[in-house]
Tab-separated table of N, CA, C and O in Angstrom:
chain	number	residue	atom	x	y	z
Q	1	MET	N	2.193	-25.058	26.779
Q	1	MET	CA	1.429	-25.114	25.623
Q	1	MET	C	0.583	-24.046	25.478
Q	1	MET	O	-0.126	-23.448	26.578
Q	2	LEU	N	0.556	-23.249	24.433
Q	2	LEU	CA	-0.471	-22.230	24.042
Q	2	LEU	C	-1.941	-22.424	24.120
Q	2	LEU	O	-2.559	-23.552	23.806
Q	3	ASP	N	-2.623	-21.640	24.926
Q	3	ASP	CA	-4.262	-21.660	25.245
Q	3	ASP	C	-4.753	-21.064	23.888
Q	3	ASP	O	-5.123	-19.913	24.174
Q	4	TRP	N	-4.941	-21.709	22.906
Q	4	TRP	CA	-5.510	-21.109	21.789
Q	4	TRP	C	-7.124	-20.651	21.741
Q	4	TRP	O	-7.486	-19.590	21.316
Q	5	LYS	N	-7.881	-21.093	22.787
Q	5	LYS	CA	-9.239	-20.710	22.784
Q	5	LYS	C	-9.224	-19.486	23.693
Q	5	LYS	O	-10.100	-18.801	23.526
Q	6	ASN	N	-8.165	-18.987	24.307
Q	6	ASN	CA	-8.106	-17.759	24.918
Q	6	ASN	C	-7.070	-16.735	24.553
Q	6	ASN	O	-6.703	-15.839	24.926
Q	7	ALA	N	-6.466	-17.261	23.277
Q	7	ALA	CA	-5.430	-16.357	22.623
Q	7	ALA	C	-6.204	-15.115	21.988
Q	7	ALA	O	-7.275	-15.064	21.636
Q	8	GLU	N	-5.404	-13.965	22.214
Q	8	GLU	CA	-5.868	-12.694	21.552
Q	8	GLU	C	-4.884	-12.127	20.340
Q	8	GLU	O	-3.586	-12.719	20.590
Q	9	ALA	N	-5.486	-11.555	19.581
Q	9	ALA	CA	-4.542	-10.979	18.443
Q	9	ALA	C	-3.626	-10.049	19.047
Q	9	ALA	O	-3.895	-9.313	19.962
Q	10	PRO	N	-2.578	-9.964	18.353
Q	10	PRO	CA	-1.510	-9.121	18.752
Q	10	PRO	C	-1.949	-7.609	18.881
Q	10	PRO	O	-2.699	-7.174	17.669
Q	11	ASP	N	-1.687	-7.037	19.772
Q	11	ASP	CA	-2.197	-5.564	19.997
Q	11	ASP	C	-1.347	-4.538	19.506
Q	11	ASP	O	0.013	-4.970	19.069
Q	12	ALA	N	-1.573	-3.310	19.430
Q	12	ALA	CA	-0.694	-2.177	18.970
Q	12	ALA	C	0.766	-2.139	19.766
Q	12	ALA	O	1.794	-2.069	19.259
Q	13	ALA	N	0.755	-2.608	20.927
Q	13	ALA	CA	1.786	-2.502	21.825
Q	13	ALA	C	2.775	-3.601	21.377
Q	13	ALA	O	4.041	-3.556	21.247
Q	14	MET	N	2.218	-4.730	21.112
Q	14	MET	CA	3.059	-5.885	20.590
Q	14	MET	C	3.814	-5.717	19.193
Q	14	MET	O	4.877	-5.757	18.929
Q	15	ILE	N	2.790	-5.099	18.152
Q	15	ILE	CA	3.613	-4.397	16.907
Q	15	ILE	C	4.503	-3.533	17.241
Q	15	ILE	O	5.705	-3.546	16.525
Q	16	GLU	N	4.405	-2.560	17.939
Q	16	GLU	CA	5.335	-1.426	18.343
Q	16	GLU	C	6.490	-2.152	18.966
Q	16	GLU	O	7.817	-1.817	18.611
Q	17	GLU	N	6.459	-3.134	19.819
Q	17	GLU	CA	7.601	-3.731	20.605
Q	17	GLU	C	8.434	-4.544	19.448
Q	17	GLU	O	9.642	-4.375	19.213
Q	18	LEU	N	7.681	-5.224	18.566
Q	18	LEU	CA	8.492	-5.822	17.207
Q	18	LEU	C	8.860	-4.864	16.499
Q	18	LEU	O	10.215	-5.179	15.916
Q	19	ALA	N	8.480	-3.618	16.140
Q	19	ALA	CA	8.989	-2.643	15.447
Q	19	ALA	C	10.505	-2.204	15.869
Q	19	ALA	O	11.340	-1.852	15.371
Q	20	ARG	N	10.326	-1.921	17.379
Q	20	ARG	CA	11.435	-1.345	18.012
Q	20	ARG	C	12.583	-2.192	18.054
Q	20	ARG	O	13.735	-1.875	17.923
Q	21	GLU	N	12.378	-3.590	18.173
Q	21	GLU	CA	13.462	-4.500	18.080
Q	21	GLU	C	14.044	-4.348	16.551
Q	21	GLU	O	15.151	-4.542	16.541
Q	22	ALA	N	13.141	-4.399	15.561
Q	22	ALA	CA	13.731	-4.164	14.253
Q	22	ALA	C	14.728	-3.144	14.220
Q	22	ALA	O	15.709	-2.910	13.681
Q	23	ILE	N	14.166	-1.696	14.726
Q	23	ILE	CA	15.041	-0.610	14.570
Q	23	ILE	C	16.277	-0.630	15.360
Q	23	ILE	O	17.307	-0.355	14.924
Q	24	ALA	N	16.197	-1.308	16.506
Q	24	ALA	CA	17.576	-1.713	17.230
Q	24	ALA	C	18.369	-2.500	16.646
Q	24	ALA	O	19.647	-2.325	16.717
Q	25	GLY	N	17.737	-3.174	15.643
Q	25	GLY	CA	19.100	-4.207	14.815
Q	25	GLY	C	19.374	-3.523	13.634
Q	25	GLY	O	20.182	-4.305	12.761
Q	26	LEU	N	19.076	-2.207	13.431
Q	26	LEU	CA	19.587	-1.464	12.218
Q	26	LEU	C	21.100	-1.423	12.195
Q	26	LEU	O	21.686	-1.295	13.477
Q	27	PRO	N	21.830	-1.364	11.144
Q	27	PRO	CA	23.143	-0.995	11.173
Q	27	PRO	C	23.453	0.358	11.781
Q	27	PRO	O	22.661	1.243	11.726
Q	28	PRO	N	24.603	0.523	12.674
Q	28	PRO	CA	24.958	1.798	13.328
Q	28	PRO	C	24.661	2.966	12.548
Q	28	PRO	O	24.199	3.954	13.251
Q	29	GLU	N	25.248	3.049	11.298
Q	29	GLU	CA	25.073	4.159	10.590
Q	29	GLU	C	23.651	4.667	10.243
Q	29	GLU	O	23.264	5.782	9.902
Q	30	PHE	N	22.723	3.740	10.378
Q	30	PHE	CA	21.192	3.948	10.280
Q	30	PHE	C	20.549	4.318	11.625
Q	30	PHE	O	19.671	4.868	11.568
Q	31	ALA	N	21.090	3.834	12.606
Q	31	ALA	CA	20.340	3.846	13.910
Q	31	ALA	C	20.247	5.175	14.484
Q	31	ALA	O	19.306	5.449	14.945
Q	32	GLY	N	21.189	5.945	14.232
Q	32	GLY	CA	21.100	7.489	14.776
Q	32	GLY	C	19.896	8.092	14.087
Q	32	GLY	O	19.036	8.624	14.731
Q	33	PRO	N	19.881	8.308	12.736
Q	33	PRO	CA	18.908	8.847	12.091
Q	33	PRO	C	17.497	8.226	12.436
Q	33	PRO	O	16.582	8.989	12.308
Q	34	ALA	N	17.656	6.782	12.510
Q	34	ALA	CA	16.101	6.277	12.728
Q	34	ALA	C	15.450	6.567	14.206
Q	34	ALA	O	14.457	6.600	14.197
Q	35	ALA	N	16.468	6.900	15.011
Q	35	ALA	CA	16.108	7.355	16.363
Q	35	ALA	C	15.285	8.675	16.312
Q	35	ALA	O	14.582	8.940	17.320
Q	36	GLN	N	15.557	9.396	15.260
Q	36	GLN	CA	14.896	10.793	15.182
Q	36	GLN	C	13.460	10.604	14.571
Q	36	GLN	O	12.769	11.633	14.614
Q	37	VAL	N	13.050	9.509	14.356
Q	37	VAL	CA	11.915	9.351	13.591
Q	37	VAL	C	10.628	8.886	14.640
Q	37	VAL	O	11.050	7.890	15.405
Q	38	VAL	N	9.498	9.466	14.434
Q	38	VAL	CA	8.469	9.089	15.309
Q	38	VAL	C	7.766	7.802	14.786
Q	38	VAL	O	7.696	7.523	13.689
Q	39	LEU	N	7.624	6.726	15.723
Q	39	LEU	CA	6.952	5.420	15.296
Q	39	LEU	C	5.505	5.405	15.830
Q	39	LEU	O	5.192	5.546	16.993
Q	40	ARG	N	4.597	5.398	14.976
Q	40	ARG	CA	3.314	5.309	15.329
Q	40	ARG	C	2.412	4.062	14.733
Q	40	ARG	O	2.892	3.537	13.674
Q	41	VAL	N	1.544	3.307	15.676
Q	41	VAL	CA	0.968	2.182	15.461
Q	41	VAL	C	-0.483	2.499	15.460
Q	41	VAL	O	-0.990	2.914	16.454
Q	42	GLU	N	-1.181	2.166	14.151
Q	42	GLU	CA	-2.700	2.552	14.541
Q	42	GLU	C	-3.335	1.331	13.854
Q	42	GLU	O	-2.617	0.445	13.197
Q	43	ASN	N	-4.473	1.107	14.109
Q	43	ASN	CA	-5.299	-0.204	13.538
Q	43	ASN	C	-5.325	-0.101	12.123
Q	43	ASN	O	-5.001	-1.180	11.328
Q	44	PHE	N	-5.737	1.148	11.441
Q	44	PHE	CA	-5.840	1.356	9.857
Q	44	PHE	C	-5.109	2.659	9.547
Q	44	PHE	O	-5.085	3.603	10.362
Q	45	ALA	N	-4.727	2.754	8.464
Q	45	ALA	CA	-4.522	3.928	7.653
Q	45	ALA	C	-5.763	4.975	7.638
Q	45	ALA	O	-6.842	4.640	7.514
Q	46	SER	N	-5.515	6.314	8.062
Q	46	SER	CA	-6.408	7.339	7.979
Q	46	SER	C	-6.935	7.425	6.459
Q	46	SER	O	-6.318	7.121	5.559
Q	47	GLU	N	-8.272	7.903	6.307
Q	47	GLU	CA	-8.770	8.015	5.171
Q	47	GLU	C	-8.058	9.108	4.299
Q	47	GLU	O	-7.868	8.977	3.073
Q	48	GLU	N	-7.375	10.187	4.858
Q	48	GLU	CA	-6.355	11.001	4.293
Q	48	GLU	C	-5.358	10.259	3.612
Q	48	GLU	O	-4.954	10.631	2.376
Q	49	PHE	N	-4.684	9.381	4.270
Q	49	PHE	CA	-3.524	8.596	3.593
Q	49	PHE	C	-3.938	7.780	2.467
Q	49	PHE	O	-3.331	7.829	1.302
Q	50	LEU	N	-5.264	7.051	2.643
Q	50	LEU	CA	-5.578	6.203	1.697
Q	50	LEU	C	-6.065	7.010	0.561
Q	50	LEU	O	-5.794	6.602	-0.738
Q	51	ASP	N	-6.646	8.083	0.686
Q	51	ASP	CA	-7.088	8.968	-0.609
Q	51	ASP	C	-5.876	9.594	-1.139
Q	51	ASP	O	-5.844	9.520	-2.531
Q	52	GLU	N	-4.763	10.049	-0.439
Q	52	GLU	CA	-3.706	10.469	-0.872
Q	52	GLU	C	-2.938	9.556	-1.898
Q	52	GLU	O	-2.360	9.755	-2.899
Q	53	LEU	N	-2.825	8.375	-1.453
Q	53	LEU	CA	-2.300	7.132	-2.069
Q	53	LEU	C	-3.237	6.517	-3.019
Q	53	LEU	O	-2.596	5.565	-3.802
Q	54	GLU	N	-4.423	6.825	-3.329
Q	54	GLU	CA	-5.400	6.316	-4.073
Q	54	GLU	C	-5.406	4.746	-3.882
Q	54	GLU	O	-5.541	4.039	-4.603
Q	55	ILE	N	-5.728	4.399	-2.664
Q	55	ILE	CA	-5.825	2.963	-2.043
Q	55	ILE	C	-7.288	2.985	-1.641
Q	55	ILE	O	-7.697	3.790	-0.671
Q	56	ASP	N	-8.105	1.945	-2.014
Q	56	ASP	CA	-9.247	1.765	-1.696
Q	56	ASP	C	-9.585	0.920	-0.474
Q	56	ASP	O	-10.454	1.139	0.239
Q	57	ASP	N	-8.862	-0.058	-0.302
Q	57	ASP	CA	-8.852	-1.136	0.666
Q	57	ASP	C	-7.864	-0.829	1.728
Q	57	ASP	O	-6.627	-0.909	1.537
Q	58	PRO	N	-8.251	-0.527	3.023
Q	58	PRO	CA	-7.016	-0.212	4.008
Q	58	PRO	C	-6.259	-1.186	4.477
Q	58	PRO	O	-5.144	-1.132	5.026
Q	59	LEU	N	-6.648	-2.369	4.173
Q	59	LEU	CA	-5.886	-3.794	4.285
Q	59	LEU	C	-4.794	-3.861	3.348
Q	59	LEU	O	-3.926	-4.671	3.560
Q	60	GLU	N	-4.656	-3.086	2.173
Q	60	GLU	CA	-3.634	-2.858	1.422
Q	60	GLU	C	-2.326	-2.140	1.896
Q	60	GLU	O	-1.168	-2.195	1.256
Q	61	LEU	N	-2.498	-1.544	3.035
Q	61	LEU	CA	-1.528	-0.639	3.218
Q	61	LEU	C	-0.873	-0.965	4.730
Q	61	LEU	O	-1.698	-0.943	5.660
Q	62	THR	N	0.247	-1.559	4.731
Q	62	THR	CA	0.824	-2.035	6.149
Q	62	THR	C	1.565	-1.075	6.821
Q	62	THR	O	1.845	-1.116	8.003
Q	63	GLY	N	2.227	-0.027	5.979
Q	63	GLY	CA	3.010	0.971	6.657
Q	63	GLY	C	3.114	1.933	5.815
Q	63	GLY	O	2.852	2.039	4.678
Q	64	LEU	N	3.589	3.202	6.256
Q	64	LEU	CA	4.001	4.571	5.550
Q	64	LEU	C	4.946	5.210	6.383
Q	64	LEU	O	4.843	5.414	7.415
Q	65	TYR	N	5.770	5.942	5.300
Q	65	TYR	CA	6.683	6.846	5.766
Q	65	TYR	C	6.077	8.182	5.554
Q	65	TYR	O	5.737	8.632	4.352
Q	66	ASP	N	5.950	9.089	6.468
Q	66	ASP	CA	5.343	10.383	6.310
Q	66	ASP	C	6.496	11.287	6.708
Q	66	ASP	O	6.711	11.622	8.044
Q	67	GLY	N	6.994	12.138	5.600
Q	67	GLY	CA	8.178	12.933	6.119
Q	67	GLY	C	8.785	13.392	4.922
Q	67	GLY	O	8.442	13.123	3.774
Q	68	VAL	N	10.033	14.128	5.074
Q	68	VAL	CA	11.003	14.580	3.973
Q	68	VAL	C	12.257	13.606	4.090
Q	68	VAL	O	12.690	13.468	5.140
Q	69	PRO	N	12.425	12.725	3.066
Q	69	PRO	CA	13.514	11.935	3.139
Q	69	PRO	C	14.916	12.587	3.472
Q	69	PRO	O	14.930	13.958	2.923
Q	70	MET	N	15.883	12.002	4.041
Q	70	MET	CA	17.015	12.661	4.546
Q	70	MET	C	17.876	13.186	3.249
Q	70	MET	O	18.415	14.290	3.450
Q	71	THR	N	17.671	12.669	2.155
Q	71	THR	CA	18.531	12.966	0.851
Q	71	THR	C	17.757	14.451	0.307
Q	71	THR	O	18.256	14.928	-0.636
Q	72	GLU	N	16.427	14.913	0.919
Q	72	GLU	CA	15.983	16.064	0.378
Q	72	GLU	C	15.778	17.175	1.463
Q	72	GLU	O	15.164	18.127	1.076
Q	73	LYS	N	16.211	16.852	2.519
Q	73	LYS	CA	16.237	17.962	3.675
Q	73	LYS	C	17.059	18.887	3.312
Q	73	LYS	O	17.927	18.874	2.737
Q	74	SER	N	16.499	20.287	3.763
Q	74	SER	CA	17.346	21.535	3.411
Q	74	SER	C	17.136	22.369	4.585
Q	74	SER	O	16.000	22.572	5.150
Q	75	ALA	N	18.138	22.863	5.000
Q	75	ALA	CA	18.123	24.042	6.198
Q	75	ALA	C	17.254	25.145	5.785
Q	75	ALA	O	16.491	25.956	6.545
Q	76	SER	N	17.218	25.397	4.368
Q	76	SER	CA	16.490	26.552	3.831
Q	76	SER	C	14.883	26.501	3.881
Q	76	SER	O	14.247	27.333	3.756
Q	77	ALA	N	14.718	25.105	3.869
Q	77	ALA	CA	13.153	24.601	4.005
Q	77	ALA	C	13.068	23.928	5.053
Q	77	ALA	O	12.771	22.572	4.985
Q	78	PRO	N	12.746	24.352	6.223
Q	78	PRO	CA	12.767	23.422	7.479
Q	78	PRO	C	11.374	22.690	7.545
Q	78	PRO	O	10.252	23.150	6.908
Q	79	GLN	N	11.326	21.660	7.783
Q	79	GLN	CA	10.140	20.839	7.896
Q	79	GLN	C	9.340	21.218	9.317
Q	79	GLN	O	9.858	21.242	10.388
Q	80	HIS	N	8.140	21.301	9.096
Q	80	HIS	CA	7.264	21.769	10.220
Q	80	HIS	C	6.447	20.601	10.988
Q	80	HIS	O	5.728	20.888	11.862
Q	81	PHE	N	6.963	19.428	10.827
Q	81	PHE	CA	6.323	18.205	11.437
Q	81	PHE	C	7.397	17.061	11.628
Q	81	PHE	O	8.303	17.187	10.629
Q	82	PRO	N	7.178	16.388	12.496
Q	82	PRO	CA	8.209	15.245	12.636
Q	82	PRO	C	8.124	14.153	11.402
Q	82	PRO	O	6.830	13.734	11.158
Q	83	ASP	N	9.283	13.656	11.156
Q	83	ASP	CA	9.169	12.255	10.407
Q	83	ASP	C	8.528	11.432	10.977
Q	83	ASP	O	8.842	11.043	12.342
Q	84	THR	N	7.747	10.536	10.494
Q	84	THR	CA	6.962	9.679	11.029
Q	84	THR	C	6.918	8.327	10.351
Q	84	THR	O	6.692	8.247	8.994
Q	85	VAL	N	7.001	6.972	10.732
Q	85	VAL	CA	6.878	5.979	10.347
Q	85	VAL	C	5.653	5.373	10.953
Q	85	VAL	O	5.382	5.228	12.163
Q	86	TRP	N	4.506	5.096	10.197
Q	86	TRP	CA	3.267	4.558	10.567
Q	86	TRP	C	3.121	3.149	10.139
Q	86	TRP	O	3.582	2.711	9.214
Q	87	LEU	N	2.675	2.356	11.127
Q	87	LEU	CA	2.418	0.788	10.893
Q	87	LEU	C	1.010	0.601	11.297
Q	87	LEU	O	0.328	1.133	12.223
Q	88	PHE	N	0.302	-0.032	10.462
Q	88	PHE	CA	-1.044	-0.360	10.545
Q	88	PHE	C	-1.403	-1.890	10.878
Q	88	PHE	O	-1.084	-2.641	10.112
Q	89	ARG	N	-1.688	-1.946	12.011
Q	89	ARG	CA	-1.933	-3.352	12.800
Q	89	ARG	C	-2.692	-4.177	11.981
Q	89	ARG	O	-2.266	-5.381	11.817
Q	90	ARG	N	-3.872	-3.783	11.700
Q	90	ARG	CA	-4.939	-4.797	10.976
Q	90	ARG	C	-4.401	-5.221	9.683
Q	90	ARG	O	-4.495	-6.260	9.237
Q	91	ALA	N	-3.777	-4.293	8.995
Q	91	ALA	CA	-3.322	-4.704	7.559
Q	91	ALA	C	-1.976	-5.609	7.746
Q	91	ALA	O	-1.927	-6.646	6.999
Q	92	ILE	N	-1.051	-5.447	8.713
Q	92	ILE	CA	-0.051	-6.227	8.981
Q	92	ILE	C	-0.667	-7.730	9.390
Q	92	ILE	O	-0.121	-8.811	9.023
Q	93	LEU	N	-1.522	-7.636	10.224
Q	93	LEU	CA	-2.220	-9.082	10.884
Q	93	LEU	C	-2.737	-9.765	9.791
Q	93	LEU	O	-2.563	-11.121	9.476
Q	94	ASP	N	-3.571	-9.025	8.877
Q	94	ASP	CA	-4.163	-9.718	7.484
Q	94	ASP	C	-3.014	-10.185	6.628
Q	94	ASP	O	-3.222	-11.247	6.171
Q	95	GLU	N	-1.970	-9.439	6.342
Q	95	GLU	CA	-0.849	-9.955	5.549
Q	95	GLU	C	-0.450	-11.214	6.359
Q	95	GLU	O	0.034	-11.932	5.326
Q	96	TRP	N	0.005	-11.106	7.568
Q	96	TRP	CA	0.692	-12.182	8.146
Q	96	TRP	C	-0.268	-13.483	7.952
Q	96	TRP	O	0.308	-14.505	7.770
Q	97	ALA	N	-1.428	-13.372	8.428
Q	97	ALA	CA	-2.408	-14.496	8.232
Q	97	ALA	C	-2.360	-15.107	6.807
Q	97	ALA	O	-2.632	-16.290	6.637
Q	98	SER	N	-2.505	-14.263	5.846
Q	98	SER	CA	-2.750	-14.605	4.517
Q	98	SER	C	-1.454	-15.289	3.814
Q	98	SER	O	-1.392	-16.410	3.188
Q	99	ARG	N	-0.232	-14.729	4.359
Q	99	ARG	CA	1.014	-15.318	3.837
Q	99	ARG	C	0.986	-16.754	4.433
Q	99	ARG	O	1.453	-17.600	3.750
Q	100	GLY	N	1.247	-16.758	5.828
Q	100	GLY	CA	1.306	-18.014	6.496
Q	100	GLY	C	2.712	-18.723	6.522
Q	100	GLY	O	3.020	-19.670	6.924
Q	101	ASP	N	3.704	-17.944	5.810
Q	101	ASP	CA	5.123	-18.535	5.731
Q	101	ASP	C	6.134	-17.712	6.513
Q	101	ASP	O	7.262	-17.694	6.166
Q	102	VAL	N	5.664	-16.435	7.256
Q	102	VAL	CA	6.760	-15.763	8.018
Q	102	VAL	C	6.234	-15.599	9.297
Q	102	VAL	O	4.965	-15.671	9.599
Q	103	THR	N	7.061	-15.353	10.281
Q	103	THR	CA	6.451	-14.922	11.647
Q	103	THR	C	6.035	-13.503	11.603
Q	103	THR	O	6.489	-12.631	10.675
Q	104	LEU	N	5.270	-13.227	12.620
Q	104	LEU	CA	4.915	-11.722	12.638
Q	104	LEU	C	6.243	-10.956	12.941
Q	104	LEU	O	6.045	-9.689	12.244
Q	105	GLY	N	7.017	-11.222	13.747
Q	105	GLY	CA	8.284	-10.388	13.969
Q	105	GLY	C	9.022	-10.174	12.557
Q	105	GLY	O	9.436	-9.184	12.179
Q	106	GLN	N	9.119	-11.289	11.689
Q	106	GLN	CA	9.657	-11.030	10.324
Q	106	GLN	C	8.931	-10.103	9.352
Q	106	GLN	O	9.688	-9.251	8.991
Q	107	LEU	N	7.460	-10.219	9.636
Q	107	LEU	CA	6.750	-9.410	8.609
Q	107	LEU	C	6.887	-7.832	9.132
Q	107	LEU	O	7.022	-6.850	8.430
Q	108	VAL	N	6.756	-7.710	10.466
Q	108	VAL	CA	6.804	-6.328	11.039
Q	108	VAL	C	8.267	-5.702	10.841
Q	108	VAL	O	8.363	-4.502	10.270
Q	109	ALA	N	9.393	-6.521	10.873
Q	109	ALA	CA	10.673	-5.937	10.608
Q	109	ALA	C	10.843	-5.493	9.131
Q	109	ALA	O	11.392	-4.431	8.815
Q	110	HIS	N	10.137	-6.205	8.275
Q	110	HIS	CA	10.173	-6.147	6.881
Q	110	HIS	C	9.568	-4.697	6.542
Q	110	HIS	O	10.223	-3.973	5.920
Q	111	VAL	N	8.442	-4.361	7.206
Q	111	VAL	CA	7.587	-3.108	6.830
Q	111	VAL	C	8.334	-2.021	7.449
Q	111	VAL	O	8.529	-1.247	6.727
Q	112	VAL	N	9.086	-2.179	8.776
Q	112	VAL	CA	9.822	-1.200	9.401
Q	112	VAL	C	10.906	-0.733	8.408
Q	112	VAL	O	11.091	0.319	8.188
Q	113	VAL	N	11.727	-1.742	7.946
Q	113	VAL	CA	12.923	-1.626	7.199
Q	113	VAL	C	12.580	-0.796	5.952
Q	113	VAL	O	13.127	0.077	5.484
Q	114	HIS	N	11.287	-1.234	5.362
Q	114	HIS	CA	10.816	-0.795	4.059
Q	114	HIS	C	10.680	0.723	4.264
Q	114	HIS	O	11.002	1.742	3.473
Q	115	GLU	N	9.832	1.044	5.444
Q	115	GLU	CA	9.461	2.489	5.610
Q	115	GLU	C	10.727	3.237	5.907
Q	115	GLU	O	10.712	4.550	5.516
Q	116	PHE	N	11.580	2.746	6.924
Q	116	PHE	CA	12.765	3.413	6.983
Q	116	PHE	C	13.849	3.684	5.858
Q	116	PHE	O	14.422	4.688	5.759
Q	117	ALA	N	13.546	2.797	4.874
Q	117	ALA	CA	14.402	2.992	3.714
Q	117	ALA	C	13.927	4.227	3.058
Q	117	ALA	O	14.815	5.066	2.441
Q	118	HIS	N	12.636	4.575	2.985
Q	118	HIS	CA	12.247	5.750	2.391
Q	118	HIS	C	12.645	7.080	3.029
Q	118	HIS	O	12.993	7.962	2.414
Q	119	HIS	N	12.752	6.791	4.339
Q	119	HIS	CA	13.437	7.884	5.322
Q	119	HIS	C	14.894	8.227	4.777
Q	119	HIS	O	15.297	9.386	4.765
Q	120	PHE	N	15.487	7.212	4.599
Q	120	PHE	CA	16.905	7.356	4.013
Q	120	PHE	C	17.166	7.845	2.710
Q	120	PHE	O	18.125	7.847	2.139
Q	121	GLY	N	15.840	7.903	1.967
Q	121	GLY	CA	15.926	8.419	0.659
Q	121	GLY	C	15.651	7.537	-0.613
Q	121	GLY	O	15.853	7.807	-1.710
Q	122	TRP	N	15.462	6.164	-0.117
Q	122	TRP	CA	15.327	5.301	-1.373
Q	122	TRP	C	13.857	5.375	-1.792
Q	122	TRP	O	12.816	5.352	-0.979
Q	123	SER	N	13.628	4.896	-3.060
Q	123	SER	CA	12.286	4.812	-3.645
Q	123	SER	C	11.750	3.475	-3.557
Q	123	SER	O	12.559	2.608	-3.301
Q	124	ASP	N	10.427	3.118	-3.899
Q	124	ASP	CA	10.064	1.998	-4.132
Q	124	ASP	C	10.611	1.068	-5.127
Q	124	ASP	O	10.969	-0.035	-4.817
Q	125	ASP	N	11.092	1.567	-6.268
Q	125	ASP	CA	11.905	1.158	-7.130
Q	125	ASP	C	13.204	0.545	-6.594
Q	125	ASP	O	13.765	-0.434	-6.886
Q	126	ASP	N	13.903	1.413	-5.862
Q	126	ASP	CA	15.205	1.326	-5.426
Q	126	ASP	C	15.063	-0.079	-4.287
Q	126	ASP	O	15.859	-1.097	-4.340
Q	127	ILE	N	14.067	-0.009	-3.527
Q	127	ILE	CA	13.898	-0.973	-2.523
Q	127	ILE	C	13.385	-2.280	-3.276
Q	127	ILE	O	14.091	-3.520	-2.967
Q	128	ALA	N	12.718	-2.365	-4.257
Q	128	ALA	CA	12.287	-3.496	-4.832
Q	128	ALA	C	13.352	-4.151	-5.651
Q	128	ALA	O	13.397	-5.521	-5.876
Q	129	ALA	N	14.514	-3.427	-6.119
Q	129	ALA	CA	15.616	-3.940	-6.900
Q	129	ALA	C	16.362	-4.762	-5.924
Q	129	ALA	O	17.205	-5.801	-6.423
Q	130	ILE	N	16.435	-4.769	-4.699
Q	130	ILE	CA	17.367	-5.535	-3.660
Q	130	ILE	C	16.389	-6.394	-2.857
Q	130	ILE	O	16.800	-7.268	-2.307
Q	131	ASP	N	15.036	-6.028	-2.872
Q	131	ASP	CA	14.242	-6.670	-1.904
Q	131	ASP	C	13.258	-7.720	-2.526
Q	131	ASP	O	12.207	-7.009	-2.965
Q	132	ARG	N	13.371	-8.753	-2.612
Q	132	ARG	CA	12.502	-9.724	-3.540
Q	132	ARG	C	11.100	-10.173	-2.523
Q	132	ARG	O	10.771	-11.437	-2.922
Q	133	TRP	N	11.133	-9.703	-1.424
Q	133	TRP	CA	10.450	-10.069	-0.304
Q	133	TRP	C	8.754	-10.611	-0.968
Q	133	TRP	O	8.201	-11.683	-0.531
Q	134	TRP	N	8.186	-9.729	-1.631
Q	134	TRP	CA	6.863	-9.955	-2.060
Q	134	TRP	C	6.534	-10.929	-3.104
Q	134	TRP	O	5.463	-11.125	-3.443
Q	135	GLU	N	7.577	-11.383	-3.588
Q	135	GLU	CA	7.647	-12.356	-4.864
Q	135	GLU	C	7.015	-13.693	-4.338
Q	135	GLU	O	7.370	-14.105	-3.328
């Protein structure tokens, strides 16, 4: 039986573990390119990210792909920083608690797949066309 009185909120390490499980479950043709992307888990998005995206509430951003999509990479214009998928723990936990209809693992996997889709060159509109998750 779970001891709810002494339970702690999932920490960054747990979110990362769930994310790595989702990455490991990607189809083989995506697994190789995904392995080249840095995975970072922070409590909240930085002010720089929030300002760039014109987001006022840090709880509105659960994840972010920061890099150059594979479809736009060019040998003549090398990238000087690693592609990174950021997961924002507090926003993920807030979304999870407010939804109440998915497991934490399902939500983390959804955010991870969404951000990696950007790495593979998909736009938000492309993702929304096949992913009705938020409805």
